[in-house]
mmCIF file of C-alpha atoms in Angstrom:
data_model
loop_
_atom_site.group_PDB
_atom_site.id
_atom_site.type_symbol
_atom_site.label_atom_id
_atom_site.label_comp_id
_atom_site.label_asym_id
_atom_site.label_seq_id
_atom_site.Cartn_x
_atom_site.Cartn_y
_atom_site.Cartn_z
ATOM 1 C CA MET A 1 -15.599 40.103 74.383
ATOM 2 C CA SER A 2 -16.562 36.933 72.993
ATOM 3 C CA ARG A 3 -13.255 34.964 70.701
ATOM 4 C CA SER A 4 -16.160 35.069 67.315
ATOM 5 C CA VAL A 5 -17.002 38.644 67.953
ATOM 6 C CA THR A 6 -12.623 39.305 68.499
ATOM 7 C CA LEU A 7 -11.881 37.317 65.375
ATOM 8 C CA LEU A 8 -14.379 39.487 63.346
ATOM 9 C CA VAL A 9 -13.221 42.989 64.543
ATOM 10 C CA ALA A 10 -10.204 42.085 64.065
ATOM 11 C CA ALA A 11 -10.448 41.127 60.535
ATOM 12 C CA ALA A 12 -12.227 44.261 59.986
ATOM 13 C CA THR A 13 -9.543 46.522 61.905
ATOM 14 C CA ALA A 14 -6.923 44.416 59.242
ATOM 15 C CA LEU A 15 -9.341 45.627 56.392
ATOM 16 C CA LEU A 16 -9.560 49.274 57.085
ATOM 17 C CA LEU A 17 -5.941 49.252 57.258
ATOM 18 C CA PRO A 18 -4.585 49.573 53.237
ATOM 19 C CA GLY A 19 -7.962 13.602 74.411
ATOM 20 C CA SER A 20 -11.184 14.368 72.401
ATOM 21 C CA ALA A 21 -13.709 12.202 71.458
ATOM 22 C CA PRO A 22 -13.271 10.228 68.034
ATOM 23 C CA VAL A 23 -14.190 12.503 65.127
ATOM 24 C CA ALA A 24 -17.089 10.562 62.814
ATOM 25 C CA MET A 25 -17.080 11.630 59.293
ATOM 26 C CA ALA A 26 -20.538 11.354 58.770
ATOM 27 C CA ASP A 27 -23.212 13.158 57.040
ATOM 28 C CA PRO A 28 -24.919 16.401 58.901
ATOM 29 C CA GLU A 29 -28.534 15.500 58.017
ATOM 30 C CA GLY A 30 -28.717 11.754 57.142
ATOM 31 C CA ALA A 31 -28.687 12.114 53.580
ATOM 32 C CA GLY A 32 -25.150 9.637 52.982
ATOM 33 C CA ARG A 33 -22.782 12.158 52.058
ATOM 34 C CA LEU A 34 -20.915 15.645 53.478
ATOM 35 C CA PRO A 35 -22.054 18.856 52.241
ATOM 36 C CA ALA A 36 -19.452 20.329 49.890
ATOM 37 C CA SER A 37 -18.001 23.773 50.474
ATOM 38 C CA ARG A 38 -18.317 26.818 47.920
ATOM 39 C CA LEU A 39 -16.556 30.264 47.875
ATOM 40 C CA LEU A 40 -19.605 32.623 47.183
ATOM 41 C CA PRO A 41 -18.840 35.156 44.668
ATOM 42 C CA MET A 42 -18.118 38.753 44.757
ATOM 43 C CA PRO A 43 -18.360 41.741 42.239
ATOM 44 C CA PRO A 44 -15.132 42.645 40.293
ATOM 45 C CA GLY A 45 -12.294 44.083 43.040
ATOM 46 C CA GLY A 46 -13.621 42.022 45.491
ATOM 47 C CA LEU A 47 -11.245 41.263 48.071
ATOM 48 C CA HIS A 48 -12.683 39.839 51.521
ATOM 49 C CA SER A 49 -16.663 38.739 52.343
ATOM 50 C CA PHE A 50 -18.529 38.197 55.003
ATOM 51 C CA VAL A 51 -21.754 36.376 56.336
ATOM 52 C CA ARG A 52 -24.162 38.042 58.431
ATOM 53 C CA GLY A 53 -27.341 36.035 57.823
ATOM 54 C CA LEU A 54 -29.113 32.396 56.324
ATOM 55 C CA ASN A 55 -32.545 31.819 55.681
ATOM 56 C CA SER A 56 -34.958 28.930 55.206
ATOM 57 C CA SER A 57 -34.329 28.780 51.456
ATOM 58 C CA GLY A 58 -30.764 29.014 51.963
ATOM 59 C CA THR A 59 -30.112 32.838 50.525
ATOM 60 C CA ILE A 60 -27.430 34.352 52.673
ATOM 61 C CA VAL A 61 -26.604 38.204 53.162
ATOM 62 C CA GLY A 62 -23.246 39.231 54.065
ATOM 63 C CA ASP A 63 -21.104 42.466 53.031
ATOM 64 C CA TYR A 64 -17.619 42.583 50.724
ATOM 65 C CA TYR A 65 -14.948 44.996 51.028
ATOM 66 C CA ALA A 66 -13.245 45.998 47.475
ATOM 67 C CA ALA A 67 -10.107 47.103 46.902
ATOM 68 C CA GLY A 68 -8.796 50.292 48.200
ATOM 69 C CA SER A 69 -11.992 51.098 50.138
ATOM 70 C CA ASP A 70 -12.218 51.399 53.689
ATOM 71 C CA GLY A 71 -15.564 50.107 54.320
ATOM 72 C CA PRO A 72 -18.412 47.618 53.384
ATOM 73 C CA LEU A 73 -20.965 47.522 50.420
ATOM 74 C CA ALA A 74 -23.870 44.656 51.555
ATOM 75 C CA ILE A 75 -24.530 41.851 49.390
ATOM 76 C CA ARG A 76 -27.179 39.127 49.272
ATOM 77 C CA TRP A 77 -26.529 35.465 47.402
ATOM 78 C CA ASN A 78 -29.871 33.961 46.356
ATOM 79 C CA ALA A 79 -30.618 30.536 47.022
ATOM 80 C CA GLY A 80 -31.128 28.696 43.456
ATOM 81 C CA ARG A 81 -29.679 31.203 41.259
ATOM 82 C CA PRO A 82 -25.512 31.881 40.327
ATOM 83 C CA GLY A 83 -24.397 35.050 41.269
ATOM 84 C CA TYR A 84 -25.137 38.072 43.724
ATOM 85 C CA THR A 85 -27.397 40.879 44.270
ATOM 86 C CA PRO A 86 -25.631 44.109 45.873
ATOM 87 C CA LEU A 87 -27.657 45.512 48.353
ATOM 88 C CA ALA A 88 -27.119 49.430 47.874
ATOM 89 C CA PRO A 89 -26.247 51.949 50.366
ATOM 90 C CA LEU A 90 -28.492 54.724 50.807
ATOM 91 C CA PRO A 91 -28.235 57.854 48.395
ATOM 92 C CA GLY A 92 -25.700 60.128 49.331
ATOM 93 C CA ASP A 93 -23.954 57.327 51.426
ATOM 94 C CA ARG A 94 -20.832 55.157 50.430
ATOM 95 C CA PHE A 95 -21.302 52.118 52.506
ATOM 96 C CA SER A 96 -23.536 49.549 53.926
ATOM 97 C CA ARG A 97 -23.873 46.622 56.119
ATOM 98 C CA ALA A 98 -26.398 44.020 55.897
ATOM 99 C CA THR A 99 -26.941 42.294 59.562
ATOM 100 C CA ALA A 100 -30.259 40.187 59.353
ATOM 101 C CA LEU A 101 -32.150 38.552 56.786
ATOM 102 C CA SER A 102 -35.802 37.262 57.342
ATOM 103 C CA ASP A 103 -37.459 34.003 55.118
ATOM 104 C CA ARG A 104 -39.437 36.216 53.086
ATOM 105 C CA GLY A 105 -36.017 38.188 52.022
ATOM 106 C CA TRP A 106 -36.437 41.050 54.062
ATOM 107 C CA ALA A 107 -33.130 42.418 54.938
ATOM 108 C CA VAL A 108 -32.122 44.943 57.623
ATOM 109 C CA GLY A 109 -28.637 46.602 58.314
ATOM 110 C CA LEU A 110 -26.683 50.281 58.054
ATOM 111 C CA SER A 111 -26.012 52.548 55.819
ATOM 112 C CA TYR A 112 -23.297 55.552 56.225
ATOM 113 C CA HIS A 113 -21.239 57.897 54.419
ATOM 114 C CA SER A 114 -18.456 58.034 57.205
ATOM 115 C CA LEU A 115 -18.626 56.665 60.859
ATOM 116 C CA PRO A 116 -19.966 56.830 63.285
ATOM 117 C CA ASP A 117 -22.695 58.586 61.727
ATOM 118 C CA THR A 118 -24.849 55.320 60.931
ATOM 119 C CA ARG A 119 -28.262 54.820 59.584
ATOM 120 C CA PRO A 120 -30.734 52.041 59.740
ATOM 121 C CA VAL A 121 -31.995 50.790 56.548
ATOM 122 C CA ARG A 122 -34.248 48.298 55.096
ATOM 123 C CA TRP A 123 -33.692 46.220 51.901
ATOM 124 C CA THR A 124 -37.219 44.706 50.021
ATOM 125 C CA PRO A 125 -36.989 41.088 49.240
ATOM 126 C CA GLY A 126 -36.156 42.968 45.650
ATOM 127 C CA ALA A 127 -33.145 44.784 47.148
ATOM 128 C CA ALA A 128 -34.536 48.264 46.891
ATOM 129 C CA PRO A 129 -32.831 50.201 49.781
ATOM 130 C CA THR A 130 -35.392 52.260 52.374
ATOM 131 C CA ARG A 131 -34.250 54.530 54.878
ATOM 132 C CA LEU A 132 -35.834 53.841 57.871
ATOM 133 C CA PRO A 133 -36.227 57.016 60.374
ATOM 134 C CA LEU A 134 -34.913 57.954 63.321
ATOM 135 C CA PRO A 135 -35.901 60.502 66.197
ATOM 136 C CA ALA A 136 -34.992 64.198 66.264
ATOM 137 C CA GLY A 137 -31.707 64.826 67.469
ATOM 138 C CA SER A 138 -30.472 61.412 66.599
ATOM 139 C CA ARG A 139 -26.818 60.891 65.521
ATOM 140 C CA VAL A 140 -26.410 56.951 64.791
ATOM 141 C CA GLY A 141 -29.071 54.307 64.384
ATOM 142 C CA SER A 142 -29.198 50.720 63.267
ATOM 143 C CA ALA A 143 -31.452 48.027 62.232
ATOM 144 C CA SER A 144 -30.513 44.348 64.262
ATOM 145 C CA ALA A 145 -33.871 42.051 63.270
ATOM 146 C CA VAL A 146 -36.128 41.851 61.044
ATOM 147 C CA ASN A 147 -39.556 39.435 60.533
ATOM 148 C CA ASN A 148 -40.874 38.286 57.173
ATOM 149 C CA SER A 149 -43.739 41.089 57.366
ATOM 150 C CA GLY A 150 -40.458 43.521 57.010
ATOM 151 C CA VAL A 151 -40.986 44.401 60.848
ATOM 152 C CA ALA A 152 -37.782 45.433 61.890
ATOM 153 C CA VAL A 153 -36.241 46.510 65.426
ATOM 154 C CA GLY A 154 -33.124 48.232 66.767
ATOM 155 C CA ASP A 155 -32.280 51.589 68.587
ATOM 156 C CA ALA A 156 -31.058 55.146 67.955
ATOM 157 C CA ALA A 157 -28.578 57.559 69.859
ATOM 158 C CA GLY A 158 -27.953 61.225 70.110
ATOM 159 C CA GLU A 159 -25.006 62.916 71.884
ATOM 160 C CA ASN A 160 -26.146 61.714 75.644
ATOM 161 C CA ASP A 161 -25.028 58.327 75.279
ATOM 162 C CA ARG A 162 -28.232 56.761 75.691
ATOM 163 C CA SER A 163 -30.074 54.781 73.238
ATOM 164 C CA ARG A 164 -34.087 54.658 72.248
ATOM 165 C CA PRO A 165 -35.347 51.547 71.286
ATOM 166 C CA LEU A 166 -37.328 51.622 67.942
ATOM 167 C CA ARG A 167 -39.648 49.237 65.879
ATOM 168 C CA TRP A 168 -40.305 50.340 62.019
ATOM 169 C CA ARG A 169 -43.656 48.619 60.569
ATOM 170 C CA SER A 170 -43.815 47.461 57.378
ATOM 171 C CA ASP A 171 -44.771 51.027 55.470
ATOM 172 C CA GLY A 172 -41.351 52.154 56.989
ATOM 173 C CA SER A 173 -43.430 54.304 59.819
ATOM 174 C CA ARG A 174 -41.614 54.233 63.051
ATOM 175 C CA THR A 175 -42.411 53.280 66.575
ATOM 176 C CA ASP A 176 -40.341 54.596 69.699
ATOM 177 C CA LEU A 177 -40.478 51.545 71.988
ATOM 178 C CA PRO A 178 -41.022 52.764 75.978
ATOM 179 C CA VAL A 179 -38.616 51.894 78.496
ATOM 180 C CA LEU A 180 -39.632 50.184 82.043
ATOM 181 C CA PRO A 181 -40.003 52.911 84.542
ATOM 182 C CA GLY A 182 -36.911 54.475 86.345
ATOM 183 C CA ASP A 183 -34.832 53.637 83.169
ATOM 184 C CA ASP A 184 -33.765 55.715 80.503
ATOM 185 C CA SER A 185 -32.062 53.880 78.162
ATOM 186 C CA GLY A 186 -32.756 50.449 75.861
ATOM 187 C CA THR A 187 -32.333 48.669 72.821
ATOM 188 C CA ALA A 188 -34.324 46.419 70.454
ATOM 189 C CA THR A 189 -32.360 43.163 69.694
ATOM 190 C CA SER A 190 -34.772 40.801 67.843
ATOM 191 C CA VAL A 191 -38.218 40.148 66.591
ATOM 192 C CA ASN A 192 -40.531 37.376 65.851
ATOM 193 C CA ASN A 193 -43.049 36.966 62.808
ATOM 194 C CA ALA A 194 -45.546 37.785 65.623
ATOM 195 C CA GLY A 195 -44.245 40.979 66.150
ATOM 196 C CA THR A 196 -43.006 40.499 69.499
ATOM 197 C CA ALA A 197 -39.468 42.576 70.618
ATOM 198 C CA VAL A 198 -37.135 41.623 73.152
ATOM 199 C CA GLY A 199 -34.243 43.829 74.472
ATOM 200 C CA TRP A 200 -33.524 45.479 77.556
ATOM 201 C CA THR A 201 -33.399 48.938 79.005
ATOM 202 C CA GLU A 202 -31.328 50.595 81.665
ATOM 203 C CA ARG A 203 -30.777 53.813 83.509
ATOM 204 C CA ARG A 204 -27.603 55.762 82.477
ATOM 205 C CA ASP A 205 -27.244 58.893 84.675
ATOM 206 C CA GLY A 206 -23.709 58.668 85.628
ATOM 207 C CA THR A 207 -24.480 55.513 87.921
ATOM 208 C CA THR A 208 -25.386 52.969 85.390
ATOM 209 C CA GLY A 209 -26.724 49.970 86.833
ATOM 210 C CA PRO A 210 -27.929 46.650 85.497
ATOM 211 C CA ALA A 211 -29.770 46.021 82.333
ATOM 212 C CA HIS A 212 -33.388 45.139 82.502
ATOM 213 C CA PRO A 213 -34.485 42.240 80.069
ATOM 214 C CA VAL A 214 -37.823 43.141 78.592
ATOM 215 C CA ARG A 215 -40.380 42.101 76.029
ATOM 216 C CA TRP A 216 -42.648 44.173 73.529
ATOM 217 C CA ASN A 217 -45.799 42.824 72.334
ATOM 218 C CA ALA A 218 -46.915 43.428 68.878
ATOM 219 C CA ALA A 219 -48.819 46.521 70.210
ATOM 220 C CA GLY A 220 -45.722 47.933 71.282
ATOM 221 C CA ALA A 221 -46.289 47.443 75.045
ATOM 222 C CA VAL A 222 -43.006 46.977 77.514
ATOM 223 C CA SER A 223 -43.041 44.009 80.204
ATOM 224 C CA ALA A 224 -40.123 42.766 82.497
ATOM 225 C CA LEU A 225 -38.788 39.380 81.839
ATOM 226 C CA PRO A 226 -38.392 37.530 85.304
ATOM 227 C CA LEU A 227 -34.968 36.958 87.143
ATOM 228 C CA PRO A 228 -33.698 33.635 88.452
ATOM 229 C CA ALA A 229 -33.139 34.099 92.367
ATOM 230 C CA GLY A 230 -29.612 35.802 92.910
ATOM 231 C CA PHE A 231 -29.284 37.790 89.722
ATOM 232 C CA ALA A 232 -29.354 41.523 89.516
ATOM 233 C CA GLY A 233 -30.071 42.132 85.289
ATOM 234 C CA ALA A 234 -29.731 40.823 81.936
ATOM 235 C CA ARG A 235 -30.164 41.096 78.395
ATOM 236 C CA THR A 236 -31.411 39.512 75.638
ATOM 237 C CA SER A 237 -30.629 38.709 72.258
ATOM 238 C CA ARG A 238 -33.067 36.593 70.405
ATOM 239 C CA ILE A 239 -36.955 35.507 70.334
ATOM 240 C CA THR A 240 -38.112 32.539 68.226
ATOM 241 C CA ASP A 241 -41.320 32.281 66.507
ATOM 242 C CA ASN A 242 -43.007 30.467 69.598
ATOM 243 C CA GLY A 243 -41.592 32.794 72.232
ATOM 244 C CA VAL A 244 -38.009 31.107 73.087
ATOM 245 C CA ILE A 245 -35.704 33.911 74.556
ATOM 246 C CA LEU A 246 -31.973 34.135 74.950
ATOM 247 C CA GLY A 247 -30.212 36.257 76.972
ATOM 248 C CA HIS A 248 -27.060 36.822 79.483
ATOM 249 C CA GLY A 249 -27.821 37.257 83.028
ATOM 250 C CA ARG A 250 -25.212 39.276 85.550
ATOM 251 C CA LEU A 251 -25.341 37.701 88.919
ATOM 252 C CA ALA A 252 -25.648 40.270 92.412
ATOM 253 C CA GLY A 253 -22.286 41.832 92.975
ATOM 254 C CA SER A 254 -20.986 41.275 89.507
ATOM 255 C CA THR A 255 -20.211 43.753 86.474
ATOM 256 C CA GLU A 256 -20.270 40.622 83.839
ATOM 257 C CA TYR A 257 -23.123 39.258 82.056
ATOM 258 C CA ASP A 258 -21.796 36.137 81.744
ATOM 259 C CA ARG A 259 -24.520 33.700 82.565
ATOM 260 C CA VAL A 260 -26.290 32.042 79.623
ATOM 261 C CA LEU A 261 -30.254 32.737 80.428
ATOM 262 C CA VAL A 262 -33.323 30.960 78.429
ATOM 263 C CA TRP A 263 -36.798 31.976 78.742
ATOM 264 C CA ALA A 264 -39.416 29.005 77.380
ATOM 265 C CA ALA A 265 -42.510 30.082 76.075
ATOM 266 C CA ASP A 266 -44.191 30.439 78.968
ATOM 267 C CA GLY A 267 -42.222 32.903 80.650
ATOM 268 C CA THR A 268 -40.461 30.613 83.066
ATOM 269 C CA VAL A 269 -36.539 31.351 82.874
ATOM 270 C CA ARG A 270 -33.439 28.810 83.563
ATOM 271 C CA ASP A 271 -29.599 29.682 84.242
ATOM 272 C CA ALA A 272 -27.629 27.548 82.004
ATOM 273 C CA GLY A 273 -24.278 27.855 83.428
ATOM 274 C CA ARG A 274 -21.324 30.342 83.161
ATOM 275 C CA GLY A 275 -20.553 31.151 79.089
ATOM 276 C CA ARG A 276 -21.382 32.472 75.905
ATOM 277 C CA GLY A 277 -24.926 31.841 74.340
ATOM 278 C CA TYR A 278 -25.272 32.560 70.535
ATOM 279 C CA ALA A 279 -28.331 30.609 69.338
ATOM 280 C CA VAL A 280 -31.771 28.922 70.609
ATOM 281 C CA ASN A 281 -34.240 26.921 69.250
ATOM 282 C CA ARG A 282 -37.904 26.502 69.345
ATOM 283 C CA ALA A 283 -37.313 23.292 71.701
ATOM 284 C CA GLY A 284 -35.324 25.942 74.061
ATOM 285 C CA THR A 285 -31.707 24.511 73.119
ATOM 286 C CA ALA A 286 -29.291 26.780 73.380
ATOM 287 C CA VAL A 287 -25.129 26.893 71.823
ATOM 288 C CA GLY A 288 -22.557 28.754 72.573
ATOM 289 C CA ALA A 289 -18.975 28.323 74.739
ATOM 290 C CA SER A 290 -19.421 26.868 78.303
ATOM 291 C CA LEU A 291 -16.963 29.010 80.623
ATOM 292 C CA GLU A 292 -17.552 26.523 83.515
ATOM 293 C CA GLU A 293 -13.699 24.644 83.130
ATOM 294 C CA ASN A 294 -12.146 26.423 79.959
ATOM 295 C CA PRO A 295 -11.497 30.377 80.641
ATOM 296 C CA TYR A 296 -11.386 30.472 76.940
ATOM 297 C CA GLY A 297 -14.522 28.552 76.347
ATOM 298 C CA ASP A 298 -15.767 24.866 75.703
ATOM 299 C CA THR A 299 -18.084 24.015 72.999
ATOM 300 C CA ALA A 300 -21.314 23.482 74.571
ATOM 301 C CA ARG A 301 -25.004 22.940 74.389
ATOM 302 C CA TRP A 302 -27.444 23.462 77.217
ATOM 303 C CA ASN A 303 -30.566 21.197 76.513
ATOM 304 C CA ALA A 304 -34.193 21.914 77.004
ATOM 305 C CA ASP A 305 -34.295 19.803 79.817
ATOM 306 C CA GLY A 306 -31.716 21.674 81.818
ATOM 307 C CA THR A 307 -28.359 19.863 81.184
ATOM 308 C CA ARG A 308 -25.452 20.714 79.517
ATOM 309 C CA THR A 309 -23.598 19.141 76.600
ATOM 310 C CA VAL A 310 -19.670 19.616 76.614
ATOM 311 C CA LEU A 311 -19.369 19.198 72.763
ATOM 312 C CA ALA A 312 -16.804 17.025 71.285
ATOM 313 C CA ASN A 313 -13.683 19.232 69.591
ATOM 314 C CA PRO A 314 -11.017 17.763 67.698
ATOM 315 C CA ALA A 315 -8.928 21.054 68.336
ATOM 316 C CA GLU A 316 -8.388 20.033 71.742
ATOM 317 C CA ALA A 317 -8.210 23.496 73.016
ATOM 318 C CA ALA A 318 -11.190 25.582 72.551
ATOM 319 C CA GLY A 319 -14.281 26.809 70.420
ATOM 320 C CA GLU A 320 -17.817 28.259 70.262
ATOM 321 C CA VAL A 321 -21.391 27.190 68.772
ATOM 322 C CA LEU A 322 -22.581 29.861 66.980
ATOM 323 C CA ALA A 323 -25.783 28.605 65.644
ATOM 324 C CA VAL A 324 -28.321 25.522 65.921
ATOM 325 C CA ASN A 325 -31.256 24.715 63.699
ATOM 326 C CA ASN A 326 -34.675 23.280 64.932
ATOM 327 C CA ARG A 327 -33.517 19.571 64.218
ATOM 328 C CA GLY A 328 -30.795 20.323 66.917
ATOM 329 C CA THR A 329 -27.989 20.249 64.085
ATOM 330 C CA ALA A 330 -25.146 22.978 65.268
ATOM 331 C CA VAL A 331 -22.352 24.721 63.912
ATOM 332 C CA GLY A 332 -19.112 26.629 64.735
ATOM 333 C CA TYR A 333 -15.390 26.496 64.862
ATOM 334 C CA ALA A 334 -12.865 25.519 67.349
ATOM 335 C CA TRP A 335 -9.175 26.615 67.354
ATOM 336 C CA PRO A 336 -6.094 24.849 68.233
ATOM 337 C CA PRO A 337 -3.882 25.227 71.382
ATOM 338 C CA ALA A 338 -1.572 27.674 69.536
ATOM 339 C CA GLY A 339 -4.403 29.836 69.391
ATOM 340 C CA ASN A 340 -3.598 31.372 66.047
ATOM 341 C CA PRO A 341 -6.715 32.838 65.052
ATOM 342 C CA ALA A 342 -6.364 32.229 61.245
ATOM 343 C CA LEU A 343 -6.511 28.412 62.107
ATOM 344 C CA ASP A 344 -10.016 27.952 62.878
ATOM 345 C CA LYS A 345 -11.830 24.933 61.959
ATOM 346 C CA ALA A 346 -15.381 25.027 61.173
ATOM 347 C CA LEU A 347 -17.402 22.268 62.801
ATOM 348 C CA LEU A 348 -20.760 21.062 62.435
ATOM 349 C CA TRP A 349 -22.133 18.890 65.548
ATOM 350 C CA LYS A 350 -25.376 16.008 64.730
ATOM 351 C CA PRO A 351 -28.419 16.141 66.832
ATOM 352 C CA ASP A 352 -26.838 13.138 68.601
ATOM 353 C CA GLY A 353 -23.491 15.266 69.284
ATOM 354 C CA THR A 354 -21.676 13.678 67.081
ATOM 355 C CA VAL A 355 -18.650 16.074 65.812
ATOM 356 C CA VAL A 356 -18.439 16.487 61.572
ATOM 357 C CA PRO A 357 -15.411 18.503 60.341
ATOM 358 C CA LEU A 358 -16.685 20.269 57.432
ATOM 359 C CA PRO A 359 -14.957 20.139 54.063
ATOM 360 C CA PRO A 360 -12.053 22.045 53.581
ATOM 361 C CA THR A 361 -12.418 25.363 50.943
ATOM 362 C CA PRO A 362 -10.262 26.354 47.648
ATOM 363 C CA LEU A 363 -8.887 28.635 50.260
ATOM 364 C CA GLY A 364 -7.546 25.585 52.152
ATOM 365 C CA PRO A 365 -8.573 24.181 55.708
ATOM 366 C CA TYR A 366 -9.322 27.012 57.829
ATOM 367 C CA ALA A 367 -12.943 28.416 58.534
ATOM 368 C CA ALA A 368 -16.017 29.290 61.001
ATOM 369 C CA ALA A 369 -19.109 28.329 60.391
ATOM 370 C CA PHE A 370 -21.527 30.593 61.399
ATOM 371 C CA ALA A 371 -25.236 29.561 60.399
ATOM 372 C CA VAL A 372 -27.313 26.553 59.650
ATOM 373 C CA ASN A 373 -30.898 26.658 58.653
ATOM 374 C CA ASP A 374 -33.130 23.339 59.060
ATOM 375 C CA ALA A 375 -32.393 22.271 55.855
ATOM 376 C CA GLY A 376 -28.840 21.825 56.631
ATOM 377 C CA VAL A 377 -27.330 24.658 54.298
ATOM 378 C CA VAL A 378 -24.107 25.662 56.391
ATOM 379 C CA ALA A 379 -22.719 29.331 55.705
ATOM 380 C CA GLY A 380 -19.701 31.207 57.149
ATOM 381 C CA PHE A 381 -16.423 32.216 55.671
ATOM 382 C CA ALA A 382 -13.448 30.527 54.628
ATOM 383 C CA VAL A 383 -9.684 31.692 55.587
ATOM 384 C CA GLY A 384 -6.252 32.104 53.473
ATOM 385 C CA THR A 385 -3.358 32.058 55.039
ATOM 386 C CA ASP A 386 0.147 32.804 53.867
ATOM 387 C CA GLY A 387 3.716 30.856 54.291
ATOM 388 C CA ALA A 388 3.728 31.755 57.767
ATOM 389 C CA GLY A 389 0.441 30.834 59.033
ATOM 390 C CA SER A 390 -1.278 34.347 59.056
ATOM 391 C CA ALA A 391 -5.078 35.457 57.616
ATOM 392 C CA THR A 392 -4.686 37.135 54.340
ATOM 393 C CA THR A 393 -7.865 36.706 52.770
ATOM 394 C CA TRP A 394 -11.687 35.903 54.411
ATOM 395 C CA ARG A 395 -14.050 34.641 51.638
ATOM 396 C CA ALA A 396 -17.852 34.180 52.227
ATOM 397 C CA THR A 397 -18.571 30.311 52.251
ATOM 398 C CA VAL A 398 -21.609 28.089 52.185
ATOM 399 C CA TRP A 399 -21.435 23.879 52.853
ATOM 400 C CA LYS A 400 -24.531 22.207 51.252
ATOM 401 C CA ARG A 401 -25.189 18.726 49.395
#
């Protein structure tokens, strides 16, 4: 499990229990000044909040936790307007969580009364929740991505530990996406504005083999993605509007999906090296954490020409790059040698690799940056700490000029 996922899981668990390169303080997008930080507001009684998605206009979705509650509520912060818009659970449910946001304001996520029985939900640009139907016999389901037409993808599972990849049309009707011959389980993880989706399929018959990376075209037909020589399987996680795909591969003889793979728009695939990849842009530049020399992860960019750049990290320990925009600006966070997860520092890297520590928030100097759009708006969360350096508060945060 990556440290970014571990950090979020640790935060959620707590809530459920009532010689580096010189640091250049330069402007990330060339406007002559650093972006300013702002904590995003919450409804009365809100204690903690997190960012889950940022679109091209600067609108943000996330979720927040209220005092005395044991679950999240989805929320949207609208670009250019003060305040927030609650994203309500489905009727009869108590909790909701947003997972993705499109540039035109469609959001998806899950709704539930109690775990683990979750239902996929899509919110219109006007914030109305719509139940996304599941196949008969499904106990849980979730939506992982949505495009500008409101087409969403995700999966559902019953009691047999097998999942079904799903796509929901803009009218809410469901398509059960096919798996590759010989497989009996799968999931769809991303969809672009052309309606092309990616994910993986596999066989779960008690002797689970490797996952097979796949792409579904707009008509729903499935095709296998090629693998580099020496690879047994892979899982895909992102597809851009021009067809570039990011995933993680598993070498033959290994059980770990620890190789960053990038498929170009023409279908060719490259092995970028051992690491954790989190985002890719239209040019095929991927970002994440390289595991080639540092078992904890070096902040890294895998360039479209096949080279790797280990990005400067003023914390001098480890870190992760979590997002990259189409201009090549990347954001993430790093942690100090002590490894305290409360002491992360939010960082931005310019296209030339210059590292820019993002300004502190009203909670203090500790934060993580999770998303950046092409306008240079950055979103993430700030961490408040007590006198002993332990995290006490998490707040969704935006940095912008």
